[in-house]
Amino acid sequence: MMSGKSLGLSDELQDYVRRLGVREAPIMARLREETAAIPEHDMQIAPEQGAFMALLVSLIDAHRCLELGTFTGYSSLAVALALPAEGRVICCDVSEEWTAIARRYWREAGVEEKIELRLGPALQTLESLLRSGQEGSFDFAFLDADKENYPAYYEQILRLLRPGGLLAIDNVFWGGDIVRPDVDDAPVRAVRTLNERIAVDERVTVSMVPIADGLTLARKRD
Ligand code: CA
């Protein structure tokens, strides 16, 4: 949620960032336009966040990526386009309907070979990856699925990442509610729990980046 603009930026600065700080591929702009017609469109990441994540993936020379919460495919498209030809993304989502849009754009962008969609509860998908010997094999992960399971996803993803691998966690500001004591529902409680846990987790090096709705970067220590 809250992907429309970066929290705390004036509209003028937001426009400036989009105009000069993002080189959005035309196909990604079209995906954003199509997604805008869906009531849940705020679940799509902001273009400046897509550019940022694509750069991160290039910087760490990622080949194997994991995504939890694919929605209509904008973030996975940004990541897949940044990967080398042999790069792969495993995408986890529960919605056939939303990911049908994603598949269409992956195909059109020529990255469908790089992306494997796993429909079903992500906890089960991650468990099956661990059982099939893929522990410590992923370079990059993006966590943006249901917030209630964030703490559980975090533990599984840490096991799946290689030492030096990078995890990006979305919506850590939860629309600003994260610092509102009067808001105390299940999603905000889960995000708070994870934020507080990561802050003191010696297994990772952390930077909470105030882009869009807050994106925590956690690098698994060697
Ligand atoms: Ca999100």
mmCIF file of N, CA and C in Angstrom, residues 15-130:
data_model
loop_
_atom_site.group_PDB
_atom_site.id
_atom_site.type_symbol
_atom_site.label_atom_id
_atom_site.label_comp_id
_atom_site.label_asym_id
_atom_site.label_seq_id
_atom_site.Cartn_x
_atom_site.Cartn_y
_atom_site.Cartn_z
ATOM 1 N N ASP A 15 7.537 14.816 -8.019
ATOM 2 C CA ASP A 15 7.538 14.938 -9.480
ATOM 3 C C ASP A 15 8.960 15.035 -10.021
ATOM 4 N N TYR A 16 9.782 15.781 -9.296
ATOM 5 C CA TYR A 16 11.176 15.967 -9.711
ATOM 6 C C TYR A 16 11.920 14.634 -9.722
ATOM 7 N N VAL A 17 11.726 13.864 -8.666
ATOM 8 C CA VAL A 17 12.365 12.542 -8.572
ATOM 9 C C VAL A 17 11.925 11.657 -9.739
ATOM 10 N N ARG A 18 10.631 11.645 -10.017
ATOM 11 C CA ARG A 18 10.112 10.800 -11.103
ATOM 12 C C ARG A 18 10.627 11.264 -12.460
ATOM 13 N N ARG A 19 10.789 12.574 -12.594
ATOM 14 C CA ARG A 19 11.164 13.129 -13.894
ATOM 15 C C ARG A 19 12.645 12.913 -14.187
ATOM 16 N N LEU A 20 13.489 13.139 -13.192
ATOM 17 C CA LEU A 20 14.937 13.084 -13.436
ATOM 18 C C LEU A 20 15.629 11.882 -12.803
ATOM 19 N N GLY A 21 14.973 11.229 -11.851
ATOM 20 C CA GLY A 21 15.665 10.172 -11.110
ATOM 21 C C GLY A 21 15.288 8.762 -11.500
ATOM 22 N N VAL A 22 14.401 8.611 -12.467
ATOM 23 C CA VAL A 22 13.916 7.287 -12.855
ATOM 24 C C VAL A 22 13.912 7.183 -14.367
ATOM 25 N N ARG A 23 14.535 6.124 -14.902
ATOM 26 C CA ARG A 23 14.409 5.858 -16.336
ATOM 27 C C ARG A 23 13.504 4.652 -16.489
ATOM 28 N N GLU A 24 12.228 4.917 -16.566
ATOM 29 C CA GLU A 24 11.259 3.823 -16.587
ATOM 30 C C GLU A 24 11.055 3.329 -18.017
ATOM 31 N N ALA A 25 11.247 2.037 -18.216
ATOM 32 C CA ALA A 25 11.016 1.455 -19.539
ATOM 33 C C ALA A 25 9.555 1.669 -19.920
ATOM 34 N N PRO A 26 9.282 1.928 -21.205
ATOM 35 C CA PRO A 26 7.888 2.175 -21.628
ATOM 36 C C PRO A 26 6.941 1.047 -21.216
ATOM 37 N N ILE A 27 7.411 -0.196 -21.263
ATOM 38 C CA ILE A 27 6.526 -1.314 -20.900
ATOM 39 C C ILE A 27 6.166 -1.256 -19.412
ATOM 40 N N MET A 28 7.055 -0.751 -18.607
ATOM 41 C CA MET A 28 6.756 -0.638 -17.182
ATOM 42 C C MET A 28 5.768 0.492 -16.919
ATOM 43 N N ALA A 29 5.894 1.560 -17.691
ATOM 44 C CA ALA A 29 4.921 2.652 -17.576
ATOM 45 C C ALA A 29 3.527 2.154 -17.971
ATOM 46 N N ARG A 30 3.492 1.304 -19.013
ATOM 47 C CA ARG A 30 2.188 0.771 -19.442
ATOM 48 C C ARG A 30 1.589 -0.142 -18.372
ATOM 49 N N LEU A 31 2.444 -0.949 -17.741
ATOM 50 C CA LEU A 31 1.963 -1.828 -16.666
ATOM 51 C C LEU A 31 1.398 -0.987 -15.509
ATOM 52 N N ARG A 32 2.054 0.117 -15.225
ATOM 53 C CA ARG A 32 1.574 0.998 -14.162
ATOM 54 C C ARG A 32 0.215 1.592 -14.530
ATOM 55 N N GLU A 33 0.066 1.958 -15.798
ATOM 56 C CA GLU A 33 -1.220 2.515 -16.241
ATOM 57 C C GLU A 33 -2.330 1.480 -16.147
ATOM 58 N N GLU A 34 -2.028 0.248 -16.578
ATOM 59 C CA GLU A 34 -3.052 -0.801 -16.515
ATOM 60 C C GLU A 34 -3.414 -1.112 -15.055
ATOM 61 N N THR A 35 -2.401 -1.153 -14.199
ATOM 62 C CA THR A 35 -2.636 -1.484 -12.788
ATOM 63 C C THR A 35 -3.432 -0.393 -12.078
ATOM 64 N N ALA A 36 -3.307 0.845 -12.562
ATOM 65 C CA ALA A 36 -4.014 1.963 -11.930
ATOM 66 C C ALA A 36 -5.530 1.761 -11.932
ATOM 67 N N ALA A 37 -6.026 0.918 -12.848
ATOM 68 C CA ALA A 37 -7.463 0.679 -12.934
ATOM 69 C C ALA A 37 -7.937 -0.342 -11.896
ATOM 70 N N ILE A 38 -7.020 -0.998 -11.214
ATOM 71 C CA ILE A 38 -7.372 -2.002 -10.209
ATOM 72 C C ILE A 38 -7.517 -1.309 -8.857
ATOM 73 N N PRO A 39 -8.590 -1.626 -8.118
ATOM 74 C CA PRO A 39 -8.800 -0.943 -6.829
ATOM 75 C C PRO A 39 -7.593 -1.047 -5.876
ATOM 76 N N GLU A 40 -6.897 -2.161 -5.941
ATOM 77 C CA GLU A 40 -5.751 -2.362 -5.022
ATOM 78 C C GLU A 40 -4.446 -1.798 -5.598
ATOM 79 N N HIS A 41 -4.539 -0.856 -6.539
ATOM 80 C CA HIS A 41 -3.337 -0.416 -7.258
ATOM 81 C C HIS A 41 -2.232 0.124 -6.349
ATOM 82 N N ASP A 42 -2.588 0.552 -5.136
ATOM 83 C CA ASP A 42 -1.565 1.068 -4.221
ATOM 84 C C ASP A 42 -0.592 -0.022 -3.761
ATOM 85 N N MET A 43 -0.911 -1.272 -4.064
ATOM 86 C CA MET A 43 0.019 -2.347 -3.720
ATOM 87 C C MET A 43 1.214 -2.395 -4.670
ATOM 88 N N GLN A 44 1.122 -1.648 -5.757
ATOM 89 C CA GLN A 44 2.252 -1.611 -6.689
ATOM 90 C C GLN A 44 3.343 -0.702 -6.138
ATOM 91 N N ILE A 45 4.589 -1.101 -6.327
ATOM 92 C CA ILE A 45 5.676 -0.257 -5.825
ATOM 93 C C ILE A 45 5.805 1.005 -6.683
ATOM 94 N N ALA A 46 6.384 2.046 -6.096
ATOM 95 C CA ALA A 46 6.580 3.305 -6.806
ATOM 96 C C ALA A 46 7.681 3.146 -7.850
ATOM 97 N N PRO A 47 7.607 3.910 -8.957
ATOM 98 C CA PRO A 47 8.635 3.818 -10.004
ATOM 99 C C PRO A 47 10.045 4.075 -9.475
ATOM 100 N N GLU A 48 10.188 5.042 -8.553
ATOM 101 C CA GLU A 48 11.523 5.325 -8.010
ATOM 102 C C GLU A 48 12.039 4.146 -7.187
ATOM 103 N N GLN A 49 11.125 3.382 -6.609
ATOM 104 C CA GLN A 49 11.543 2.186 -5.873
ATOM 105 C C GLN A 49 11.943 1.068 -6.835
ATOM 106 N N GLY A 50 11.231 0.976 -7.952
ATOM 107 C CA GLY A 50 11.594 -0.006 -8.975
ATOM 108 C C GLY A 50 12.989 0.259 -9.507
ATOM 109 N N ALA A 51 13.273 1.538 -9.765
ATOM 110 C CA ALA A 51 14.604 1.914 -10.266
ATOM 111 C C ALA A 51 15.674 1.596 -9.219
ATOM 112 N N PHE A 52 15.353 1.870 -7.968
ATOM 113 C CA PHE A 52 16.292 1.625 -6.872
ATOM 114 C C PHE A 52 16.586 0.128 -6.736
ATOM 115 N N MET A 53 15.545 -0.685 -6.778
ATOM 116 C CA MET A 53 15.741 -2.131 -6.631
ATOM 117 C C MET A 53 16.501 -2.717 -7.813
ATOM 118 N N ALA A 54 16.214 -2.217 -9.010
ATOM 119 C CA ALA A 54 16.942 -2.698 -10.199
ATOM 120 C C ALA A 54 18.424 -2.376 -10.064
ATOM 121 N N LEU A 55 18.717 -1.206 -9.528
ATOM 122 C CA LEU A 55 20.117 -0.825 -9.333
ATOM 123 C C LEU A 55 20.788 -1.711 -8.282
ATOM 124 N N LEU A 56 20.071 -1.993 -7.202
ATOM 125 C CA LEU A 56 20.622 -2.871 -6.156
ATOM 126 C C LEU A 56 20.980 -4.241 -6.721
ATOM 127 N N VAL A 57 20.076 -4.789 -7.515
ATOM 128 C CA VAL A 57 20.279 -6.108 -8.104
ATOM 129 C C VAL A 57 21.531 -6.112 -8.993
ATOM 130 N N SER A 58 21.713 -5.030 -9.751
ATOM 131 C CA SER A 58 22.913 -4.912 -10.583
ATOM 132 C C SER A 58 24.165 -4.765 -9.723
ATOM 133 N N LEU A 59 24.067 -3.946 -8.681
ATOM 134 C CA LEU A 59 25.230 -3.660 -7.839
ATOM 135 C C LEU A 59 25.791 -4.913 -7.187
ATOM 136 N N ILE A 60 24.886 -5.803 -6.733
ATOM 137 C CA ILE A 60 25.372 -7.015 -6.055
ATOM 138 C C ILE A 60 25.553 -8.163 -7.047
ATOM 139 N N ASP A 61 25.363 -7.867 -8.342
ATOM 140 C CA ASP A 61 25.515 -8.886 -9.385
ATOM 141 C C ASP A 61 24.653 -10.112 -9.086
ATOM 142 N N ALA A 62 23.395 -9.857 -8.755
ATOM 143 C CA ALA A 62 22.493 -10.945 -8.374
ATOM 144 C C ALA A 62 22.159 -11.830 -9.570
ATOM 145 N N HIS A 63 22.034 -13.113 -9.314
ATOM 146 C CA HIS A 63 21.577 -14.071 -10.322
ATOM 147 C C HIS A 63 20.305 -14.786 -9.882
ATOM 148 N N ARG A 64 20.255 -15.104 -8.605
ATOM 149 C CA ARG A 64 19.075 -15.814 -8.093
ATOM 150 C C ARG A 64 18.295 -14.924 -7.134
ATOM 151 N N CYS A 65 17.044 -14.649 -7.524
ATOM 152 C CA CYS A 65 16.226 -13.723 -6.743
ATOM 153 C C CYS A 65 14.915 -14.377 -6.321
ATOM 154 N N LEU A 66 14.380 -13.824 -5.252
ATOM 155 C CA LEU A 66 13.140 -14.334 -4.680
ATOM 156 C C LEU A 66 12.228 -13.138 -4.457
ATOM 157 N N GLU A 67 10.942 -13.325 -4.746
ATOM 158 C CA GLU A 67 9.995 -12.241 -4.472
ATOM 159 C C GLU A 67 8.761 -12.799 -3.782
ATOM 160 N N LEU A 68 8.355 -12.169 -2.694
ATOM 161 C CA LEU A 68 7.124 -12.548 -2.001
ATOM 162 C C LEU A 68 6.130 -11.415 -2.148
ATOM 163 N N GLY A 69 5.058 -11.651 -2.905
ATOM 164 C CA GLY A 69 4.066 -10.620 -3.144
ATOM 165 C C GLY A 69 4.300 -9.992 -4.506
ATOM 166 N N THR A 70 3.827 -10.642 -5.549
ATOM 167 C CA THR A 70 4.139 -10.227 -6.914
ATOM 168 C C THR A 70 3.126 -9.248 -7.487
ATOM 169 N N PHE A 71 1.854 -9.412 -7.072
ATOM 170 C CA PHE A 71 0.773 -8.523 -7.529
ATOM 171 C C PHE A 71 0.741 -8.523 -9.071
ATOM 172 N N THR A 72 0.761 -7.374 -9.726
ATOM 173 C CA THR A 72 0.669 -7.380 -11.191
ATOM 174 C C THR A 72 2.044 -7.346 -11.861
ATOM 175 N N GLY A 73 3.109 -7.509 -11.084
ATOM 176 C CA GLY A 73 4.410 -7.808 -11.688
ATOM 177 C C GLY A 73 5.403 -6.670 -11.869
ATOM 178 N N TYR A 74 5.077 -5.494 -11.351
ATOM 179 C CA TYR A 74 5.981 -4.352 -11.615
ATOM 180 C C TYR A 74 7.375 -4.565 -11.022
ATOM 181 N N SER A 75 7.431 -4.987 -9.757
ATOM 182 C CA SER A 75 8.737 -5.141 -9.092
ATOM 183 C C SER A 75 9.538 -6.287 -9.712
ATOM 184 N N SER A 76 8.872 -7.398 -10.026
ATOM 185 C CA SER A 76 9.589 -8.528 -10.627
ATOM 186 C C SER A 76 10.074 -8.180 -12.029
ATOM 187 N N LEU A 77 9.295 -7.364 -12.728
ATOM 188 C CA LEU A 77 9.715 -6.924 -14.064
ATOM 189 C C LEU A 77 10.963 -6.038 -13.954
ATOM 190 N N ALA A 78 10.962 -5.131 -12.973
ATOM 191 C CA ALA A 78 12.127 -4.263 -12.753
ATOM 192 C C ALA A 78 13.367 -5.099 -12.444
ATOM 193 N N VAL A 79 13.194 -6.097 -11.587
ATOM 194 C CA VAL A 79 14.322 -6.958 -11.192
ATOM 195 C C VAL A 79 14.774 -7.827 -12.365
ATOM 196 N N ALA A 80 13.828 -8.466 -13.039
ATOM 197 C CA ALA A 80 14.180 -9.385 -14.137
ATOM 198 C C ALA A 80 14.906 -8.647 -15.262
ATOM 199 N N LEU A 81 14.464 -7.429 -15.566
ATOM 200 C CA LEU A 81 15.118 -6.660 -16.629
ATOM 201 C C LEU A 81 16.557 -6.283 -16.248
ATOM 202 N N ALA A 82 16.825 -6.219 -14.929
ATOM 203 C CA ALA A 82 18.163 -5.855 -14.467
ATOM 204 C C ALA A 82 19.097 -7.060 -14.364
ATOM 205 N N LEU A 83 18.533 -8.259 -14.453
ATOM 206 C CA LEU A 83 19.340 -9.474 -14.305
ATOM 207 C C LEU A 83 20.045 -9.844 -15.604
ATOM 208 N N PRO A 84 21.178 -10.558 -15.492
ATOM 209 C CA PRO A 84 21.796 -11.100 -16.699
ATOM 210 C C PRO A 84 20.901 -12.187 -17.296
ATOM 211 N N ALA A 85 21.210 -12.612 -18.523
ATOM 212 C CA ALA A 85 20.345 -13.556 -19.247
ATOM 213 C C ALA A 85 20.059 -14.826 -18.450
ATOM 214 N N GLU A 86 21.055 -15.296 -17.673
ATOM 215 C CA GLU A 86 20.855 -16.545 -16.929
ATOM 216 C C GLU A 86 20.251 -16.297 -15.546
ATOM 217 N N GLY A 87 19.942 -15.049 -15.222
ATOM 218 C CA GLY A 87 19.348 -14.721 -13.933
ATOM 219 C C GLY A 87 17.945 -15.282 -13.796
ATOM 220 N N ARG A 88 17.540 -15.566 -12.558
ATOM 221 C CA ARG A 88 16.221 -16.133 -12.300
ATOM 222 C C ARG A 88 15.548 -15.462 -11.112
ATOM 223 N N VAL A 89 14.216 -15.338 -11.213
ATOM 224 C CA VAL A 89 13.413 -14.828 -10.101
ATOM 225 C C VAL A 89 12.327 -15.846 -9.790
ATOM 226 N N ILE A 90 12.215 -16.250 -8.541
ATOM 227 C CA ILE A 90 11.077 -17.061 -8.124
ATOM 228 C C ILE A 90 10.085 -16.122 -7.459
ATOM 229 N N CYS A 91 8.893 -16.043 -8.053
ATOM 230 C CA CYS A 91 7.858 -15.136 -7.569
ATOM 231 C C CYS A 91 6.771 -15.900 -6.817
ATOM 232 N N CYS A 92 6.440 -15.437 -5.627
ATOM 233 C CA CYS A 92 5.396 -16.065 -4.824
ATOM 234 C C CYS A 92 4.192 -15.131 -4.706
ATOM 235 N N ASP A 93 3.016 -15.667 -5.013
ATOM 236 C CA ASP A 93 1.789 -14.900 -4.831
ATOM 237 C C ASP A 93 0.629 -15.886 -4.705
ATOM 238 N N VAL A 94 -0.502 -15.406 -4.205
ATOM 239 C CA VAL A 94 -1.670 -16.281 -4.089
ATOM 240 C C VAL A 94 -2.739 -15.951 -5.122
ATOM 241 N N SER A 95 -2.561 -14.870 -5.876
ATOM 242 C CA SER A 95 -3.613 -14.425 -6.787
ATOM 243 C C SER A 95 -3.343 -14.802 -8.239
ATOM 244 N N GLU A 96 -4.212 -15.683 -8.738
ATOM 245 C CA GLU A 96 -4.174 -16.064 -10.147
ATOM 246 C C GLU A 96 -4.492 -14.850 -11.023
ATOM 247 N N GLU A 97 -5.468 -14.078 -10.569
ATOM 248 C CA GLU A 97 -5.978 -12.942 -11.333
ATOM 249 C C GLU A 97 -4.906 -11.853 -11.516
ATOM 250 N N TRP A 98 -4.276 -11.445 -10.435
ATOM 251 C CA TRP A 98 -3.270 -10.391 -10.530
ATOM 252 C C TRP A 98 -2.027 -10.861 -11.278
ATOM 253 N N THR A 99 -1.625 -12.103 -11.008
ATOM 254 C CA THR A 99 -0.393 -12.567 -11.653
ATOM 255 C C THR A 99 -0.610 -12.895 -13.137
ATOM 256 N N ALA A 100 -1.866 -13.020 -13.559
ATOM 257 C CA ALA A 100 -2.128 -13.196 -14.995
ATOM 258 C C ALA A 100 -1.697 -11.927 -15.743
ATOM 259 N N ILE A 101 -1.910 -10.783 -15.106
ATOM 260 C CA ILE A 101 -1.442 -9.522 -15.696
ATOM 261 C C ILE A 101 0.086 -9.513 -15.721
ATOM 262 N N ALA A 102 0.687 -9.925 -14.611
ATOM 263 C CA ALA A 102 2.154 -9.985 -14.525
ATOM 264 C C ALA A 102 2.729 -10.849 -15.650
ATOM 265 N N ARG A 103 2.163 -12.036 -15.834
ATOM 266 C CA ARG A 103 2.658 -12.978 -16.851
ATOM 267 C C ARG A 103 2.635 -12.349 -18.243
ATOM 268 N N ARG A 104 1.559 -11.641 -18.502
ATOM 269 C CA ARG A 104 1.403 -10.998 -19.811
ATOM 270 C C ARG A 104 2.545 -10.007 -20.059
ATOM 271 N N TYR A 105 2.883 -9.241 -19.044
ATOM 272 C CA TYR A 105 3.956 -8.245 -19.204
ATOM 273 C C TYR A 105 5.335 -8.889 -19.223
ATOM 274 N N TRP A 106 5.526 -9.949 -18.426
ATOM 275 C CA TRP A 106 6.814 -10.654 -18.450
ATOM 276 C C TRP A 106 7.076 -11.182 -19.866
ATOM 277 N N ARG A 107 6.018 -11.748 -20.457
ATOM 278 C CA ARG A 107 6.141 -12.317 -21.803
ATOM 279 C C ARG A 107 6.500 -11.221 -22.805
ATOM 280 N N GLU A 108 5.728 -10.138 -22.722
ATOM 281 C CA GLU A 108 5.934 -9.052 -23.680
ATOM 282 C C GLU A 108 7.324 -8.410 -23.541
ATOM 283 N N ALA A 109 7.828 -8.384 -22.308
ATOM 284 C CA ALA A 109 9.147 -7.789 -22.061
ATOM 285 C C ALA A 109 10.278 -8.767 -22.368
ATOM 286 N N GLY A 110 9.920 -10.011 -22.676
ATOM 287 C CA GLY A 110 10.933 -11.010 -23.015
ATOM 288 C C GLY A 110 11.695 -11.556 -21.819
ATOM 289 N N VAL A 111 11.087 -11.473 -20.619
ATOM 290 C CA VAL A 111 11.767 -11.987 -19.427
ATOM 291 C C VAL A 111 11.049 -13.196 -18.813
ATOM 292 N N GLU A 112 10.063 -13.746 -19.528
ATOM 293 C CA GLU A 112 9.301 -14.843 -18.922
ATOM 294 C C GLU A 112 10.173 -16.059 -18.601
ATOM 295 N N GLU A 113 11.252 -16.241 -19.385
ATOM 296 C CA GLU A 113 12.155 -17.367 -19.116
ATOM 297 C C GLU A 113 12.912 -17.192 -17.801
ATOM 298 N N LYS A 114 13.007 -15.952 -17.362
ATOM 299 C CA LYS A 114 13.761 -15.682 -16.140
ATOM 300 C C LYS A 114 12.905 -15.841 -14.883
ATOM 301 N N ILE A 115 11.586 -15.902 -15.067
ATOM 302 C CA ILE A 115 10.690 -15.832 -13.908
ATOM 303 C C ILE A 115 9.890 -17.115 -13.738
ATOM 304 N N GLU A 116 9.910 -17.620 -12.527
ATOM 305 C CA GLU A 116 9.112 -18.794 -12.189
ATOM 306 C C GLU A 116 8.085 -18.371 -11.148
ATOM 307 N N LEU A 117 6.815 -18.473 -11.511
ATOM 308 C CA LEU A 117 5.747 -18.066 -10.601
ATOM 309 C C LEU A 117 5.287 -19.254 -9.773
ATOM 310 N N ARG A 118 5.262 -19.087 -8.467
ATOM 311 C CA ARG A 118 4.744 -20.130 -7.576
ATOM 312 C C ARG A 118 3.472 -19.605 -6.912
ATOM 313 N N LEU A 119 2.323 -20.106 -7.381
ATOM 314 C CA LEU A 119 1.053 -19.698 -6.802
ATOM 315 C C LEU A 119 0.789 -20.522 -5.553
ATOM 316 N N GLY A 120 0.456 -19.832 -4.460
ATOM 317 C CA GLY A 120 0.180 -20.543 -3.211
ATOM 318 C C GLY A 120 0.771 -19.770 -2.048
ATOM 319 N N PRO A 121 0.435 -20.208 -0.830
ATOM 320 C CA PRO A 121 0.969 -19.510 0.346
ATOM 321 C C PRO A 121 2.498 -19.512 0.341
ATOM 322 N N ALA A 122 3.091 -18.331 0.498
ATOM 323 C CA ALA A 122 4.547 -18.205 0.363
ATOM 324 C C ALA A 122 5.303 -18.998 1.427
ATOM 325 N N LEU A 123 4.709 -19.134 2.633
ATOM 326 C CA LEU A 123 5.413 -19.906 3.671
ATOM 327 C C LEU A 123 5.658 -21.331 3.194
ATOM 328 N N GLN A 124 4.672 -21.887 2.484
ATOM 329 C CA GLN A 124 4.830 -23.252 1.967
ATOM 330 C C GLN A 124 5.852 -23.301 0.840
ATOM 331 N N THR A 125 5.806 -22.296 -0.024
ATOM 332 C CA THR A 125 6.769 -22.259 -1.132
ATOM 333 C C THR A 125 8.195 -22.170 -0.596
ATOM 334 N N LEU A 126 8.401 -21.295 0.398
ATOM 335 C CA LEU A 126 9.745 -21.142 0.955
ATOM 336 C C LEU A 126 10.187 -22.425 1.650
ATOM 337 N N GLU A 127 9.233 -23.066 2.340
ATOM 338 C CA GLU A 127 9.539 -24.325 3.012
ATOM 339 C C GLU A 127 9.984 -25.373 1.989
ATOM 340 N N SER A 128 9.300 -25.414 0.840
ATOM 341 C CA SER A 128 9.667 -26.408 -0.183
ATOM 342 C C SER A 128 11.025 -26.076 -0.811
ATOM 343 N N LEU A 129 11.336 -24.785 -0.930
ATOM 344 C CA LEU A 129 12.669 -24.412 -1.432
ATOM 345 C C LEU A 129 13.749 -24.875 -0.452
ATOM 346 N N LEU A 130 13.474 -24.686 0.832
ATOM 347 C CA LEU A 130 14.444 -25.115 1.850
ATOM 348 C C LEU A 130 14.605 -26.629 1.833
#
